[in-house]
Coordinates of C-alpha atoms in Angstrom, one line a residue:
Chain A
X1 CA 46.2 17.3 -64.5
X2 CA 44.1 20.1 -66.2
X3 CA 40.6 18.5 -66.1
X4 CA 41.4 16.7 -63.1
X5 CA 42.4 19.6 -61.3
X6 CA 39.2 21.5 -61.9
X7 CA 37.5 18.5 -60.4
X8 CA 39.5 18.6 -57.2
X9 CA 38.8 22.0 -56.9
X10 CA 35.3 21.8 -57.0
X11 CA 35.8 19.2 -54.4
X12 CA 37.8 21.5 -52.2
X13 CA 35.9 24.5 -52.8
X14 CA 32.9 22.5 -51.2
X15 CA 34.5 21.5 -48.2
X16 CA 36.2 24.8 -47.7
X17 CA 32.5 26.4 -47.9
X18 CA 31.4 23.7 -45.1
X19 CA 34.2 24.8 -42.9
X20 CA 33.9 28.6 -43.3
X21 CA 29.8 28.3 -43.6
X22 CA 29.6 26.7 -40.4
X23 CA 27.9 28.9 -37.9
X24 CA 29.9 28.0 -35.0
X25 CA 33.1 28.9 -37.0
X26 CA 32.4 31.8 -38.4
X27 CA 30.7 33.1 -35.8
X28 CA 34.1 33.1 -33.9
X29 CA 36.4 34.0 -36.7
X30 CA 33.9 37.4 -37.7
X31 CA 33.7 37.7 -34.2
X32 CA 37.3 38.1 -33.6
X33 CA 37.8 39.7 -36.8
X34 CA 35.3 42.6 -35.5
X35 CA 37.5 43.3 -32.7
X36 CA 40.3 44.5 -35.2
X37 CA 40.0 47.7 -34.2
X38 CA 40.4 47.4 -30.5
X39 CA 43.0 45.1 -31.3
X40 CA 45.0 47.4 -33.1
X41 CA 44.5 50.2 -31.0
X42 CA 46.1 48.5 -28.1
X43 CA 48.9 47.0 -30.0
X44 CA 49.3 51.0 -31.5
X45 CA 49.8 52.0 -27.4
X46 CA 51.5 49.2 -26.3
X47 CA 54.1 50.2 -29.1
X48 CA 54.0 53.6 -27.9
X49 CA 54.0 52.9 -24.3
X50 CA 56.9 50.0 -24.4
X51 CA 59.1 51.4 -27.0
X52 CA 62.4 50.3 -25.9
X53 CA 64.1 53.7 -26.7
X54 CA 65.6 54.9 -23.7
X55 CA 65.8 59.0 -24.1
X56 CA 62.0 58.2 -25.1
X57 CA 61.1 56.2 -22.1
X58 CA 62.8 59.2 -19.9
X59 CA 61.1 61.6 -21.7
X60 CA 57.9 59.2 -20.7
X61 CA 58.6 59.5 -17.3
X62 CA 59.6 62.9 -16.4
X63 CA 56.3 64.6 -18.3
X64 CA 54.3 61.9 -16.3
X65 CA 52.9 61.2 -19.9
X66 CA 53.7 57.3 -18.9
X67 CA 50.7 57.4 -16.9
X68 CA 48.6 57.6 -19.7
X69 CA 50.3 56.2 -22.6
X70 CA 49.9 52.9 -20.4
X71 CA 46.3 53.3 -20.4
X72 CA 44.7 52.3 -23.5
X73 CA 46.8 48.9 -23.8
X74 CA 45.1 47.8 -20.5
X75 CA 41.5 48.7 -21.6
X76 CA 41.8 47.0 -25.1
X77 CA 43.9 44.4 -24.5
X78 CA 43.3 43.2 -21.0
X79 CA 40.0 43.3 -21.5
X80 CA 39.8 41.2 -24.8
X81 CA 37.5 38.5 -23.2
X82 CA 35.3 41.1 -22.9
X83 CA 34.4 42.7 -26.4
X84 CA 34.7 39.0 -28.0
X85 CA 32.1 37.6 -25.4
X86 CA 29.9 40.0 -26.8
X87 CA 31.2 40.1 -30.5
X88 CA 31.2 36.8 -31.0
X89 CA 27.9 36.6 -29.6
X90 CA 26.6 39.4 -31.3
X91 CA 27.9 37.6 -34.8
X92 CA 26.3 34.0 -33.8
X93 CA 22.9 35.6 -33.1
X94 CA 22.6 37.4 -36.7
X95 CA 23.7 34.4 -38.1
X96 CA 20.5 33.3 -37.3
X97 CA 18.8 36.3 -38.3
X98 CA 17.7 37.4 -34.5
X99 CA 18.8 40.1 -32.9
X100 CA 22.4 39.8 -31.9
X101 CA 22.3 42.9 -29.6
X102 CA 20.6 41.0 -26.6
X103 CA 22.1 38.0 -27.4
X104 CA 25.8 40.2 -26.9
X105 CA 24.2 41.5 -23.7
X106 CA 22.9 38.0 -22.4
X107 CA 26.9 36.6 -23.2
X108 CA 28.3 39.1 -21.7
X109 CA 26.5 39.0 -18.6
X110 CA 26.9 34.9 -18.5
X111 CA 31.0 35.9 -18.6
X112 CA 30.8 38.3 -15.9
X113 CA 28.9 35.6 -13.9
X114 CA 31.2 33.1 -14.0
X115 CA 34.1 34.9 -13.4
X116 CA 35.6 35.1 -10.2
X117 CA 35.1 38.3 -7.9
X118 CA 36.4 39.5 -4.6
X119 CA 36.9 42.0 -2.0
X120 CA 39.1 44.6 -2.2
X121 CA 41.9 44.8 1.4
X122 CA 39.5 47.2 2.7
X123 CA 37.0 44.7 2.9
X124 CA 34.4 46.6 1.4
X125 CA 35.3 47.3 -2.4
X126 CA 34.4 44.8 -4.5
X127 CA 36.7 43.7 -7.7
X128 CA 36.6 41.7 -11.2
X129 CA 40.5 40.9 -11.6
X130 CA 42.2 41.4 -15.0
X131 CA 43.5 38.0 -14.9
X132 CA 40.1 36.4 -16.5
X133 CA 39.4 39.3 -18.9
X134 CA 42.3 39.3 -21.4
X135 CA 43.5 36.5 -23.5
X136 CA 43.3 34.3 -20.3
X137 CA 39.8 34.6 -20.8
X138 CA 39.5 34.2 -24.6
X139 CA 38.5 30.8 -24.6
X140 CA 35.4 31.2 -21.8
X141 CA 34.6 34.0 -23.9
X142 CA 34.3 31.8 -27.3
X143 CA 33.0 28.9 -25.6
X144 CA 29.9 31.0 -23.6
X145 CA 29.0 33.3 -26.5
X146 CA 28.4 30.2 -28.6
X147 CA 25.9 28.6 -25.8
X148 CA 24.6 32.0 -24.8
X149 CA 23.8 32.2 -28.7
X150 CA 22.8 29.1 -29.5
X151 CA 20.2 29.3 -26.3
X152 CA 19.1 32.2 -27.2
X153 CA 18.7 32.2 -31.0
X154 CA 17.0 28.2 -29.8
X155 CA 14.1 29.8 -27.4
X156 CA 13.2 32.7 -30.0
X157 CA 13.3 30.5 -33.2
X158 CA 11.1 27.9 -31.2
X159 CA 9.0 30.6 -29.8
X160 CA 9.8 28.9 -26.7
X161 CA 8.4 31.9 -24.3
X162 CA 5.1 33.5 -22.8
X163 CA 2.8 33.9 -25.2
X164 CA 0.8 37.2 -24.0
X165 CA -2.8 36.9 -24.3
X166 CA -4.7 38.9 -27.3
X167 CA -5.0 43.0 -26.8
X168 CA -0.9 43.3 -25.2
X169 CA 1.2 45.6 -27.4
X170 CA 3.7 43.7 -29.0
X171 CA 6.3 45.3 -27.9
X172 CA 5.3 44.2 -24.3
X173 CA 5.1 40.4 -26.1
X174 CA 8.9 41.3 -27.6
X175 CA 10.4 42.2 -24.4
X176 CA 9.1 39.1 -23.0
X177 CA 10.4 37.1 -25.6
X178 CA 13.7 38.1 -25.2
X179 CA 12.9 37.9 -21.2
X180 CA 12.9 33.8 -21.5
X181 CA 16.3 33.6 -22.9
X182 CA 17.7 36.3 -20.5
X183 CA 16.2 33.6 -17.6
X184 CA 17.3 30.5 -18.6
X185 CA 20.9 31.4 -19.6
X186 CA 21.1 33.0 -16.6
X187 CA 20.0 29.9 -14.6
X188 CA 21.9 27.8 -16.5
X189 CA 25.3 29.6 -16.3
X190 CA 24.7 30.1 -12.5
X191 CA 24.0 26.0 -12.3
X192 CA 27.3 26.1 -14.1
X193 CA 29.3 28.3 -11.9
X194 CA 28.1 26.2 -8.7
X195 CA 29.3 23.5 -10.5
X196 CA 32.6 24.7 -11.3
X197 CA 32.8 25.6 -7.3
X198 CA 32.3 22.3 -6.3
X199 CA 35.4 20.6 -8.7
X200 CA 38.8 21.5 -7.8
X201 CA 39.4 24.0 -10.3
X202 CA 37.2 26.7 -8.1
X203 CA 35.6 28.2 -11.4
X204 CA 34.8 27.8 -15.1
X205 CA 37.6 29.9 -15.8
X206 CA 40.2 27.7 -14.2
X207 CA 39.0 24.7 -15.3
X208 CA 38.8 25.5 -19.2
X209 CA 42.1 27.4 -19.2
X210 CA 43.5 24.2 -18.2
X211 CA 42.0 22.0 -19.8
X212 CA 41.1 22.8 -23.4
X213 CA 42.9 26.3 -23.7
X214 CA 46.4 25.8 -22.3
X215 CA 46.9 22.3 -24.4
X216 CA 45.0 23.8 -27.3
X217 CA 47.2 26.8 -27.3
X218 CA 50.6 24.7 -26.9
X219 CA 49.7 22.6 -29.5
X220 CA 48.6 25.3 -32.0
X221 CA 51.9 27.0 -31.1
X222 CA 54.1 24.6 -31.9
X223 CA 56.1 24.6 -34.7
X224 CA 54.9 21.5 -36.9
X225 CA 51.8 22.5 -35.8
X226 CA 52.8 26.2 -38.4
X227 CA 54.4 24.7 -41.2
X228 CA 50.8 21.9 -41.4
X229 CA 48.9 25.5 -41.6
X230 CA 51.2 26.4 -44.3
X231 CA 50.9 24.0 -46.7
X232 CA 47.5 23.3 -45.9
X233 CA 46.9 27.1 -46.4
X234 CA 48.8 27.3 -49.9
X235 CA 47.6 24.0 -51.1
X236 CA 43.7 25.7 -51.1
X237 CA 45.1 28.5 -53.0
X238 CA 47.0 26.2 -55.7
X239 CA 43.3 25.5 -56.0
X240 CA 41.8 28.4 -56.0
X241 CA 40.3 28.6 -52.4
X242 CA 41.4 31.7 -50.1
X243 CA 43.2 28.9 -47.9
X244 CA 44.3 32.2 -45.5
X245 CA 40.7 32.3 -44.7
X246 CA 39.6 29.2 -44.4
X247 CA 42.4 28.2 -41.9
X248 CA 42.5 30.8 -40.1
X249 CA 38.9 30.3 -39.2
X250 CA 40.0 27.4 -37.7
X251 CA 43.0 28.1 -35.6
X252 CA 42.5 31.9 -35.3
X253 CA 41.6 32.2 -31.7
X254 CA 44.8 29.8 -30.9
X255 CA 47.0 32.3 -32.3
X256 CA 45.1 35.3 -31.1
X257 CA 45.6 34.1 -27.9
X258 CA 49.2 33.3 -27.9
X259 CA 49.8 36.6 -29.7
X260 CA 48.5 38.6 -26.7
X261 CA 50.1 36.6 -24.2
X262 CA 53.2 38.3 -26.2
X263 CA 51.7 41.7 -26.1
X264 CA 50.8 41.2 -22.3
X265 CA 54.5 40.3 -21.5
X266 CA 56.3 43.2 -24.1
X267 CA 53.8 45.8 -22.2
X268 CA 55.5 44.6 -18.7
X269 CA 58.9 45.2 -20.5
X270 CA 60.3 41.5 -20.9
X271 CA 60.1 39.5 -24.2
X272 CA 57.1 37.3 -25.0
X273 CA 57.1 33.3 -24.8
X274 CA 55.4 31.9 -27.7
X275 CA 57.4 32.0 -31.0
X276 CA 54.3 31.7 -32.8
X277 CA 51.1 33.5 -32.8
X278 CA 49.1 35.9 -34.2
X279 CA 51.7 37.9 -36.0
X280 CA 53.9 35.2 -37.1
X281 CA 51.5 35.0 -40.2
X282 CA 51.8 38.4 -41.6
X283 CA 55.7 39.4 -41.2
X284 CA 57.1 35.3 -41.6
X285 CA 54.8 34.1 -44.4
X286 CA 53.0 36.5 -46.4
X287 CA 55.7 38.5 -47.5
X288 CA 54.2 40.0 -50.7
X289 CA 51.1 37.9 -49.8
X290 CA 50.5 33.9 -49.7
X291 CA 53.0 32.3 -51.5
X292 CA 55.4 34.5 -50.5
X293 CA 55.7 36.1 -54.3
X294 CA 57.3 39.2 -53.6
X295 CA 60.4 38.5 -54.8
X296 CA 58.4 37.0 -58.2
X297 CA 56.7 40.1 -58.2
X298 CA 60.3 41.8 -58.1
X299 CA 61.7 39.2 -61.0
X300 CA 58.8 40.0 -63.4
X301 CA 58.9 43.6 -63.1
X302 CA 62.1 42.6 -65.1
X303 CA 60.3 40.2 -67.5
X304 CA 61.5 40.5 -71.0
X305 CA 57.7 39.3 -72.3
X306 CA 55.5 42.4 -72.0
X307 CA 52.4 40.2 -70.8
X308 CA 54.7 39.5 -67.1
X309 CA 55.9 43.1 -67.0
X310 CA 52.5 44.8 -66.7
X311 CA 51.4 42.5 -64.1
X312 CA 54.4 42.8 -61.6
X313 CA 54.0 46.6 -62.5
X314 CA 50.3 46.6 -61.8
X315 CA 51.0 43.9 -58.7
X316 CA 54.0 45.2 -56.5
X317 CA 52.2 48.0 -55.1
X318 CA 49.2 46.2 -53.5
X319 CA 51.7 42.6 -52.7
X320 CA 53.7 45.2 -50.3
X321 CA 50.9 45.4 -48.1
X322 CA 50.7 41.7 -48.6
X323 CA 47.2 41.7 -51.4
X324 CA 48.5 39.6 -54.2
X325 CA 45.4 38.2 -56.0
X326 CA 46.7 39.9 -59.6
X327 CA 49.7 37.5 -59.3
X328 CA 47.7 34.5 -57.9
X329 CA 44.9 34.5 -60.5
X330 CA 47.1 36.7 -63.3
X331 CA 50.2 34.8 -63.5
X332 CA 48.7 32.3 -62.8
X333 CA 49.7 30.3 -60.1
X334 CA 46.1 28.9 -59.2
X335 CA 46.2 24.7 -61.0
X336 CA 49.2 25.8 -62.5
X337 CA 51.7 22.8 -61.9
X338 CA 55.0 24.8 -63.0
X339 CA 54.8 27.0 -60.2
X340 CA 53.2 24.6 -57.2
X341 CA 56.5 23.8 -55.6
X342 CA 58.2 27.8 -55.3
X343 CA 54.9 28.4 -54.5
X344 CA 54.3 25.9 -51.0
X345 CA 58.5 25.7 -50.3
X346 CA 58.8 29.7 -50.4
X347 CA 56.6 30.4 -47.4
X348 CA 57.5 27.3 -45.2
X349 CA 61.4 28.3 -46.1
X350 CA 60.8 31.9 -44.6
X351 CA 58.4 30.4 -41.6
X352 CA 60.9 27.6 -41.3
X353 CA 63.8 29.9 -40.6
X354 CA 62.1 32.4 -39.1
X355 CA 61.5 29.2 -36.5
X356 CA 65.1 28.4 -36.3
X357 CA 66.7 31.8 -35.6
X358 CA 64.4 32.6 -33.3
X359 CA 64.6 29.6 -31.2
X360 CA 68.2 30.4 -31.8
X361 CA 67.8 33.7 -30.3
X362 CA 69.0 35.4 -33.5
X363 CA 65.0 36.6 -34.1
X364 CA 63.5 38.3 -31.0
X365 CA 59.9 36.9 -30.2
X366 CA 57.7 38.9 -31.9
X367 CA 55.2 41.5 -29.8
X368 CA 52.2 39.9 -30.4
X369 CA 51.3 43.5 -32.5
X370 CA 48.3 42.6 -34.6
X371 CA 49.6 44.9 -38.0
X372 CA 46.3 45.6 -39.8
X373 CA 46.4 44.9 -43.5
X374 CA 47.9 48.1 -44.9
X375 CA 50.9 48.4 -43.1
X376 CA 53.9 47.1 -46.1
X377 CA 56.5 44.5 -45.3
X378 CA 59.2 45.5 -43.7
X379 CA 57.2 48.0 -41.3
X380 CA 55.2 45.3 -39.9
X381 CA 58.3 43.3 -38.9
X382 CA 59.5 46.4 -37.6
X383 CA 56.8 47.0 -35.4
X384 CA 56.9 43.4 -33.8
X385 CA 60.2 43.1 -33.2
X386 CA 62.0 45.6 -34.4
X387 CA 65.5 46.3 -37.2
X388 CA 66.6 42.3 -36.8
X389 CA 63.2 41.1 -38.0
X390 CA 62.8 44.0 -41.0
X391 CA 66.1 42.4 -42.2
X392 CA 65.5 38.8 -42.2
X393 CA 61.9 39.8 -44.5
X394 CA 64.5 41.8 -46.8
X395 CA 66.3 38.5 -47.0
X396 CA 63.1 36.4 -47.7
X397 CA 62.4 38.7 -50.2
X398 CA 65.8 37.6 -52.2
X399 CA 65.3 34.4 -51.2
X400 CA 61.8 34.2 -53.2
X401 CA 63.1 35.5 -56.1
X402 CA 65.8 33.2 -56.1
X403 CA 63.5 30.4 -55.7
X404 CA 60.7 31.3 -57.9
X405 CA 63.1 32.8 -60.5
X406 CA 64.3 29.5 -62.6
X407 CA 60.7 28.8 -63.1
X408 CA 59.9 32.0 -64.2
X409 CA 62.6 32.4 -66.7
X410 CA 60.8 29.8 -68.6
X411 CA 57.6 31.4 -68.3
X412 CA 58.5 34.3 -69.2
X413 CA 60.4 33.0 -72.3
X414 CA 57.6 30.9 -73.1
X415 CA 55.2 34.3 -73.5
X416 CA 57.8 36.1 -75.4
X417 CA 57.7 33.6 -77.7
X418 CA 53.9 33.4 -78.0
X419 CA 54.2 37.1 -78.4
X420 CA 56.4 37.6 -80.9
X421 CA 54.4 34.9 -83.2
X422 CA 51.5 36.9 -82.7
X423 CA 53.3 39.8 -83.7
X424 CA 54.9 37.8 -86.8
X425 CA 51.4 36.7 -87.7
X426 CA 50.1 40.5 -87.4
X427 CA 52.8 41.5 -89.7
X428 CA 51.8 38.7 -92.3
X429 CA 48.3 39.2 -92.5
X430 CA 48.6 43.4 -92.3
X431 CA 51.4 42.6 -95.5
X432 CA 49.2 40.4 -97.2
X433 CA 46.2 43.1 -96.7
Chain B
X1 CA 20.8 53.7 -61.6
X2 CA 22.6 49.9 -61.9
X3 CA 24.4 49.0 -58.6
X4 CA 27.3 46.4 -59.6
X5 CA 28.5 44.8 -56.3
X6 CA 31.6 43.3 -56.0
X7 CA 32.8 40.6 -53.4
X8 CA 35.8 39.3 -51.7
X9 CA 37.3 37.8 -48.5
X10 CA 38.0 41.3 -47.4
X11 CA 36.9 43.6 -49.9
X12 CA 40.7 44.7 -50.6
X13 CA 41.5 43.2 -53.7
X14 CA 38.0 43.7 -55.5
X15 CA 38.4 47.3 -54.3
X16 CA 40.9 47.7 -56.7
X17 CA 39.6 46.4 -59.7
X18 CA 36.6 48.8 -58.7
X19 CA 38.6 51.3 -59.3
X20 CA 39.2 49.8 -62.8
X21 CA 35.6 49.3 -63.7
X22 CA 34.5 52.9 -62.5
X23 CA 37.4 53.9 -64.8
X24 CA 36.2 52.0 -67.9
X25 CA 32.8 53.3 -67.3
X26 CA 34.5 57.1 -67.0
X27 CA 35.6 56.2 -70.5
X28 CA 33.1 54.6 -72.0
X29 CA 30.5 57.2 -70.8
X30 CA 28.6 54.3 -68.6
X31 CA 26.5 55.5 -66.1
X32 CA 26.3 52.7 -63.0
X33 CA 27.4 52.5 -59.2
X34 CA 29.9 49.9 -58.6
X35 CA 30.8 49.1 -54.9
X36 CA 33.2 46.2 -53.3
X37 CA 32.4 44.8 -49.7
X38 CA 33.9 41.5 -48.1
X39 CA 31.5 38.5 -48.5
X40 CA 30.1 38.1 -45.4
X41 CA 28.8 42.0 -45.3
X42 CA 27.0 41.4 -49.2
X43 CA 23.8 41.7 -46.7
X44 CA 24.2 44.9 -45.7
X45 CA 24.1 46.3 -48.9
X46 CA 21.5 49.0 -50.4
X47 CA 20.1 46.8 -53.3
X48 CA 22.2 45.7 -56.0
X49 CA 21.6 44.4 -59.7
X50 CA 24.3 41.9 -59.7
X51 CA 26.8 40.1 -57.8
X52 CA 30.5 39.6 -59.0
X53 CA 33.0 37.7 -56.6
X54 CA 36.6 37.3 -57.1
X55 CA 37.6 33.7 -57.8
X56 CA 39.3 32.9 -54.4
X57 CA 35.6 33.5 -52.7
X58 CA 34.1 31.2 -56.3
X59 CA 32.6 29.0 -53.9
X60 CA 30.0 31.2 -52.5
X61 CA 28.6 31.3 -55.4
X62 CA 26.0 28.3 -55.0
X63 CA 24.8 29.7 -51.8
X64 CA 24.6 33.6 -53.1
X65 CA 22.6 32.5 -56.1
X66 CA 20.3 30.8 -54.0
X67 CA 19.8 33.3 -51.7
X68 CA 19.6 36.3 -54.5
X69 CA 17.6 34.4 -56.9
X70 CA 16.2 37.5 -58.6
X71 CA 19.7 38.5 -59.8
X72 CA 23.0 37.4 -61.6
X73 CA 25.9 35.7 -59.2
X74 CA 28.7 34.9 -60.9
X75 CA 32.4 33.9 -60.1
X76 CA 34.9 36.6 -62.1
X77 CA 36.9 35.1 -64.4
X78 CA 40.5 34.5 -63.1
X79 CA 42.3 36.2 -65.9
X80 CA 40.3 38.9 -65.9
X81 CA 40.8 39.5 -62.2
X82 CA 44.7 38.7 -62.6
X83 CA 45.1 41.1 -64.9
X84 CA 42.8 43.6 -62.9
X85 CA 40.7 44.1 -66.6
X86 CA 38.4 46.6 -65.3
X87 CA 36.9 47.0 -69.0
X88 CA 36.4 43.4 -69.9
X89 CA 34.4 42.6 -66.4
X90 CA 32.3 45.8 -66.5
X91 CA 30.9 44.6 -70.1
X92 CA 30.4 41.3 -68.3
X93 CA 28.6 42.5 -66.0
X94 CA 26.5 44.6 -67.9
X95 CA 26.0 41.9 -70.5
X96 CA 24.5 39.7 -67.6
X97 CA 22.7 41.9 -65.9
X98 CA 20.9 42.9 -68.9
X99 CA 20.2 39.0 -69.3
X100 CA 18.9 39.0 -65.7
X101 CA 19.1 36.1 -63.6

């Protein structure tokens, strides 16, 4: 299995390096991941705002605080299509080594284009509605940055523009360089918007969230769809790939989206839809980190060889905020066949429950709070859904020791015994000495 | 002085074993910067003499060595990074940096 497992992962690693190095890809996922901050933020006030405490919401209301704390969840959140428009934009452009500034601008123009606006009841005011500018709007915003982009990073590489003629500054040249682009996207995204007018869906917005985002999103949300991400996920690791990464690029925005929709309906008071979505991931399956090995990390900090005690002692601080590498690559449990299975069944056990009670109403749907890396286990399920969830990761954390423990026991004897010879054999030679 | 740069998916767990090698060098009176950034920012960096990535980000390495011809890439060895050996990768790194690319 040995040799033959380095081979695979070789094989693996290449693919995984196709999938993350593709531009498109990873031009979404850094994207997104660049809007962390905003993210957070908003999930911070929404928490603040929507805290289902009642002296707390009173206390809200009669200081007229409310009116505020309510404000920063509308501006990050709703607004998400926005910042990623240009993010992801932004991201795609540098990729390509051009400036990803204009290319942002350019995107986020083309998104304002095509979405809808209207008149105000006085007939005069003129209005963007939120509907199109939060998660509704995620997938317009992914799927225009990437054209916008690709147009734009197309015309420049090509030096597809006006050339000015010898003696202009070229700075006027630049300008005009990044003029052509500006023209053409702009064209072409108004062609598109009149084109969208004319089908029965009235705009590009309509038409993509039901067509490619709504069935996207319910398939990415379902349940199987989790627990294939899972193993997938824990079989790159078993190989040495940071499988967290490389999926996510892939179904990232899915869950993104499904997790706002959550934090959209827990900010209007009533609980959120979709089981799964962006914070399913960090409180259901990395508890201690992927693999679940917080409850190893727990066993070995009572290991009896000294080689397993240091690690859980130098591991269990960084696994509670879910960074586990020391146990992945220390233990380890990277092509090591003894611990494959605790290692894949533990997280789809906790996710696979975590499923169950919920649907069962035992779990409440989690907020949709995207907890930034940092915040331990036990908080984070807190924060998304309060005491019920914090207690079913306390339970996952028995459950992975009890499910990693029989095959550690044998580890760990195995590395007493290896240490004790060695210490036999010191003894010998420092006698014979 | 020597800039050491380490890499990861995030920069979190390399950060730590950072803290390791700067700590070895403390000891063994070394005198270098060492740094940890998350793979995809490597580019931003002020120059560096060498890149180290943990092993779950191992297969960047073709591409970074490619693109940084001029200086070592390697992948860090898994036990070492395990057992967050701050010592044992430091004199790695200086060994191959003193080897050159």
């Amino acid at each position: 299995m040995a040799a033959g497992g380095v081979e695979w992962r070789a094989k693996i690693q290449k693919v995984s390096t196709k999938i993350q190095k593709n531009t498109y890809i990873s031009a979404i996922s850094n994207g997104l991941m660049a809007l962390m901050p905003i993210l957070i933020l908003g999930a911070i006030f929404s928490l603040i705002n929507a805290l289902k405490l009642e002296p707390y919401q009173n206390f809200l209301e009669s200081t007229g605080l409310k009116t505020y704390t309510s404000i920063p969840a509308t501006i990050t959140t709703d607004l998400i299509a926005l910042y990623a428009v240009f993010s992801i934009a932004y991201n795609f452009a540098t990729q390509h080594k051009q400036q990803g500034f204009s290319a942002g601008i350019l995107a986020l123009m083309s998104f304002l284009l095509v979405t809808p606006k209207g008149l105000l009841e006085d007939g005069v005011t003129k209005a963007f509605g939120y509907s199109w500018l939060g998660a509704k709007g995620l997938f317009v915003a992914i799927i225009l940055a990437l054209i916008v982009g690709k147009i734009y990073t197309f015309v420049l590489e090509k030096k597809f523009y006006i050339k000015m003629p010898k003696g202009v500054p070229p700075t006027v040249e630049k300008s005009f360089a990044a003029l052509t682009p500006g023209f053409i996207i702009a064209v072409l995204v108004l062609v598109l918007t009149a084109i969208f007018g004319a089908t029965k869906y009235g705009n590009m917005h309509e038409f993509v969230f039901s067509i490619i985002q709504l069935p996207l999103t319910s398939l990415g949300g379902t349940w199987w769809a989790m627990l294939i991400c899972i193993f997938v996920i824990h079989l790159l690791w078993f190989f040495g790939v940071h499988g967290t990464l490389v999926v996510y690029s892939v179904v990232g925005p899915i869950w993104v989206a499904l997790g706002l929709e959550n934090l959209d309906a827990y900010q209007r008071g009533v609980e959120g839809t979709h089981i799964i979505g962006s914070p399913f991931f960090p409180v259901y399956v990395l508890i201690g980190g992927a693999g679940a090995t917080l409850g190893l990390i727990i066993a070995m900090l009572f290991a009896k060889s000294t080689r397993y005690k240091t690690l859980g002692k130098l591991a269990i601080v960084p696994s509670l905020i879910g960074v586990n590498e020391p146990v992945i690559f220390g233990m380890p449990l990277v092509l090591n066949v003894r611990f494959m299975i605790p290692f894949i069944v533990t997280p789809l056990v906790s996710s696979g429950l975590a499923i169950l009670l919920t649907t069962l109403g035992i779990l409440p749907v989690l907020h949709g709070i995207q907890v930034p890396l940092g915040i331990p286990v036990l908080v984070n399920g807190w924060m998304n859904g309060g005491w019920r969830v914090s207690a079913f990761q306390l339970v996952m954390i028995g459950a992975s020791f009890l499910i990693y423990y029989p095959f550690f026991k044998k580890a760990d004897a195995e590395a007493l015994e290896q240490e004790q010879q060695a210490e036999i054999k010191a003894a010998a030679t420092a006698a014979a000495n | 002085m020597k800039k050491i740069l380490l890499a990861c998916a995030g920069g979190f767990s390399t950060s730590m074993l950072v803290e390791r090698m700067k700590e070895a060098a403390r000891t063994q009176g070394i005198e270098v910067v060492i740094d940890a950034v998350a793979e995809s920012d490597i580019a931003d960096q002020t120059p560096f003499d060498i890149i180290m990535l943990g092993p779950q980000m191992g297969h960047a390495e073709g591409d970074l060595a490619a693109e940084y011809a001029n200086i070592p890439v390697t992948t860090i060895d898994m036990l070492d990074y395990g057992m967050m050996d701050g010592a044992k990768v430091l004199s790695t790194a200086l060994e191959l940096m003193e080897k050159g690319a």
